[in-house]
Backbone as numpy.savetxt, mean C-alpha at the origin, in Angstrom:
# Nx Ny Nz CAx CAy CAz Cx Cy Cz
-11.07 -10.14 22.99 -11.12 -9.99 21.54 -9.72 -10.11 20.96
-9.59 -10.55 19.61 -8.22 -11.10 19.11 -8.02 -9.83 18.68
-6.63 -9.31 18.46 -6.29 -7.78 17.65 -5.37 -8.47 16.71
-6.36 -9.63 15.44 -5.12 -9.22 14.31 -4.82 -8.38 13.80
-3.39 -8.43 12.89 -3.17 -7.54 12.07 -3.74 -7.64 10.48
-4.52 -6.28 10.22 -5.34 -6.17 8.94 -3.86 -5.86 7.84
-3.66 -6.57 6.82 -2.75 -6.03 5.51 -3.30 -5.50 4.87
-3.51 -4.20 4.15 -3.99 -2.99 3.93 -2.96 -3.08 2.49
-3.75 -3.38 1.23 -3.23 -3.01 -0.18 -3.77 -2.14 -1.12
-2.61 -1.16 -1.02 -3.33 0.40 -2.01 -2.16 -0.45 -2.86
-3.08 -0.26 -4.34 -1.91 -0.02 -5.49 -2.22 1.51 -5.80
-1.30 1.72 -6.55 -1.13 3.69 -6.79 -0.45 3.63 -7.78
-1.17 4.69 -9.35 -0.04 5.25 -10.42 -0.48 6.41 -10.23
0.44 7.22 -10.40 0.30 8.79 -10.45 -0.55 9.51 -9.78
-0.86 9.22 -8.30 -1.99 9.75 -7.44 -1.12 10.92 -6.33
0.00 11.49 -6.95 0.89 11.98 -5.88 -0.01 13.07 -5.39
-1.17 13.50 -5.85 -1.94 14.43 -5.70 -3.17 14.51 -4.63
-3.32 12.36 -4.45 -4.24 12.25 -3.55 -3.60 11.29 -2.36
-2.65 10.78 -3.02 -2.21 9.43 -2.27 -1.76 9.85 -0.74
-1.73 11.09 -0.41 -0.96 11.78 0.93 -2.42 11.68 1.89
-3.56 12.39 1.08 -4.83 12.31 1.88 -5.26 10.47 2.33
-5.25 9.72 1.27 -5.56 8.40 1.77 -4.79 7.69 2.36
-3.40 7.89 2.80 -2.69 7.12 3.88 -2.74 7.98 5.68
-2.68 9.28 5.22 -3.65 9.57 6.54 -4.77 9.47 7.26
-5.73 9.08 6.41 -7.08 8.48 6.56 -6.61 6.80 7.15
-5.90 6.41 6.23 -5.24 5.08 6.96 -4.75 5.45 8.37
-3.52 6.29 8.65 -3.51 6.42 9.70 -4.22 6.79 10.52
-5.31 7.44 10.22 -6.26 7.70 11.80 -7.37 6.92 12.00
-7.11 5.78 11.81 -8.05 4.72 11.83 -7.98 4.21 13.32
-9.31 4.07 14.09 -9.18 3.59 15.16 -8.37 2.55 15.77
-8.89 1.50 14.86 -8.19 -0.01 14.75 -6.41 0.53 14.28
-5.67 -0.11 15.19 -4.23 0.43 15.05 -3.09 -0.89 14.34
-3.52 -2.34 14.60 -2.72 -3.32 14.49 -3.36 -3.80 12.79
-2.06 -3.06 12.11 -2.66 -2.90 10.95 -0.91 -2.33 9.67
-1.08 -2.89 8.79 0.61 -2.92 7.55 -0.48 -2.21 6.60
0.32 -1.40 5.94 -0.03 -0.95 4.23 1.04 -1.26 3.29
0.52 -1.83 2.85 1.47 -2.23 1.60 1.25 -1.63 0.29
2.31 -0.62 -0.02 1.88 0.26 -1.29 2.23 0.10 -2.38
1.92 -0.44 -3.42 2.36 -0.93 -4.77 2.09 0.20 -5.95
3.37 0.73 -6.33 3.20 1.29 -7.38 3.57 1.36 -8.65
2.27 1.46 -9.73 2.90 0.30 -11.01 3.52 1.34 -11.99
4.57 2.09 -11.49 5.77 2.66 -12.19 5.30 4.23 -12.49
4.90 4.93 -11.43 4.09 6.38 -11.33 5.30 6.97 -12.18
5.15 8.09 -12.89 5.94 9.74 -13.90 5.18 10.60 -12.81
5.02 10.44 -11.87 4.78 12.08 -11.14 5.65 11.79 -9.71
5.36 12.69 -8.48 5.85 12.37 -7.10 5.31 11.26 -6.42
4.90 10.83 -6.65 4.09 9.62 -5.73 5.02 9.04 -5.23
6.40 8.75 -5.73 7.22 8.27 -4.50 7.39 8.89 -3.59
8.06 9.99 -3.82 8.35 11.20 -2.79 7.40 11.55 -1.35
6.57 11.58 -2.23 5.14 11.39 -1.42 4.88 10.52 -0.17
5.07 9.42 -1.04 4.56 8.31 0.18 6.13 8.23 1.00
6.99 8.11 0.38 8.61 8.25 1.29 8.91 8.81 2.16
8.00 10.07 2.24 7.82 10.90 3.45 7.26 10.23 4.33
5.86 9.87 4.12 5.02 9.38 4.95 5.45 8.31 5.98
6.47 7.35 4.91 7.00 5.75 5.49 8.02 5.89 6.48
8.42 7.51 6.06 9.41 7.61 7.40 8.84 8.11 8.34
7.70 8.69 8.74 6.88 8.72 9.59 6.02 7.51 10.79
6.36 6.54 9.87 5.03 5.14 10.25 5.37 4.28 9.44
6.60 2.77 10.13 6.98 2.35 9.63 5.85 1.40 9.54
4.76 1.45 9.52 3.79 0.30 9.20 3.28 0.65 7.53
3.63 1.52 6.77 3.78 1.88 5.41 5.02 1.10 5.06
4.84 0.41 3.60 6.06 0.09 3.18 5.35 0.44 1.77
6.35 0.29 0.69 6.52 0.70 -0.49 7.24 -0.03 -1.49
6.90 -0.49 -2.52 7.07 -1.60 -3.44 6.72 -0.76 -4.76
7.69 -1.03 -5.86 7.31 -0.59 -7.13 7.31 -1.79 -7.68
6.39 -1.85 -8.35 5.61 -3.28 -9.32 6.58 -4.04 -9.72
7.31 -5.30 -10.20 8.05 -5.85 -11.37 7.66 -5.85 -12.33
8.25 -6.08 -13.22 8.01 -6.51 -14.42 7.23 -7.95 -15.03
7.48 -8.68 -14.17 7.07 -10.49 -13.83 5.14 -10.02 -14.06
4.71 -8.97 -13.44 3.13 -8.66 -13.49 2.67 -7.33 -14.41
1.41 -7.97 -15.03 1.20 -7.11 -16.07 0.81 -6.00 -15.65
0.70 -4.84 -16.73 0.56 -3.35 -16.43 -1.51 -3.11 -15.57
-1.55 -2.24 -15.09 -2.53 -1.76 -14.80 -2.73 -2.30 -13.36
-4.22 -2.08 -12.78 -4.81 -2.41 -11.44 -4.57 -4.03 -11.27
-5.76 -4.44 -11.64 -5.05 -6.13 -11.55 -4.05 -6.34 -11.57
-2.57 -6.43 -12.27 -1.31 -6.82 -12.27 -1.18 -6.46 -11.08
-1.25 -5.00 -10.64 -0.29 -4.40 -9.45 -1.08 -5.19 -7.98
-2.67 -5.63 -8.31 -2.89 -6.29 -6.75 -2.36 -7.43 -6.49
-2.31 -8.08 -8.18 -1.92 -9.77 -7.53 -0.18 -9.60 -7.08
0.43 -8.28 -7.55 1.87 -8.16 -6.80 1.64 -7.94 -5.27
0.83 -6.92 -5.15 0.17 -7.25 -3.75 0.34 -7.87 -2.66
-0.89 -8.97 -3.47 -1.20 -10.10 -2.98 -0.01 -11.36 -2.77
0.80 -11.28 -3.45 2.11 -12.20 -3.33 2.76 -11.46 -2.26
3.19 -10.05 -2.07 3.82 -9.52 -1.27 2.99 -9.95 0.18
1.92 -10.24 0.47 1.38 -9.98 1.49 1.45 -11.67 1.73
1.25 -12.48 0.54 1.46 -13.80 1.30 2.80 -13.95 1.86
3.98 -13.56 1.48 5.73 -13.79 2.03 4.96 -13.31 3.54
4.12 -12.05 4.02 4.02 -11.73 5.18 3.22 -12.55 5.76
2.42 -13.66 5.36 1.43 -14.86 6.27 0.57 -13.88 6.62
0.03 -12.80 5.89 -0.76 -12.02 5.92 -2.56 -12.64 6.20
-3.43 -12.53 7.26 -4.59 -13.23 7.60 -5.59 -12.70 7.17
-5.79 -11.56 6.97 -6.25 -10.18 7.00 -6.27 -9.11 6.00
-6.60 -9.00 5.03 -6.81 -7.85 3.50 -7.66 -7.13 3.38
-7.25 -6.43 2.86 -8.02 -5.20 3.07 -7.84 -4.06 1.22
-8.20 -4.36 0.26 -8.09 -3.52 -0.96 -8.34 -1.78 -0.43
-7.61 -1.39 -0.32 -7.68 0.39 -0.83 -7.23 1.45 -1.91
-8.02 2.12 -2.73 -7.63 2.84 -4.01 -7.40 4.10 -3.22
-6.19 4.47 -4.22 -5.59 5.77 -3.63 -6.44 6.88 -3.97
């Protein structure tokens, strides 16, 4: 059996409250050969802090705050995403809400 790697895109605003529970759920996922790519479209609470912890835990978390180049809300922040994940020749997607 092939073990690609799944690219795993949470976008996140202001979920510093949940976003800790759903990247551990990411992490205890059976399937192991696997990136999260976390896009966040310019959170006012901890949600960095948050996940910054986490990324130094499991460098298969990375962390991206939105540009400006993509518009505000959910859509804007996936198709940043989604560009981020093509630079990675990403095969494999996977949408997750925080």
């Amino acid at each position: 059996m092939d073990n690609y790697r799944v690219t795993i895109l949470l976008a996140t605003f202001n979920r510093a409250h949940l976003i800790e529970e759903t990247l551990n759920s990411i992490k205890s996922q059976t399937y192991t050969n696997w990136e999260c790519i976390i896009v966040d479209d310019h959170s006012t609470d901890d949600t960095p802090k948050v996940v910054s912890s986490l990324i130094a835990e499991d460098s298969r978390f990375s962390y991206f705050l939105k540009t400006e180049a993509y518009k505000k809300g959910l859509s804007g922040t996936r198709n940043y995403g989604l560009d981020l994940a093509r630079t990675r020749n990403a095969k494999y997607i996977q949408f997750f809400d925080d």
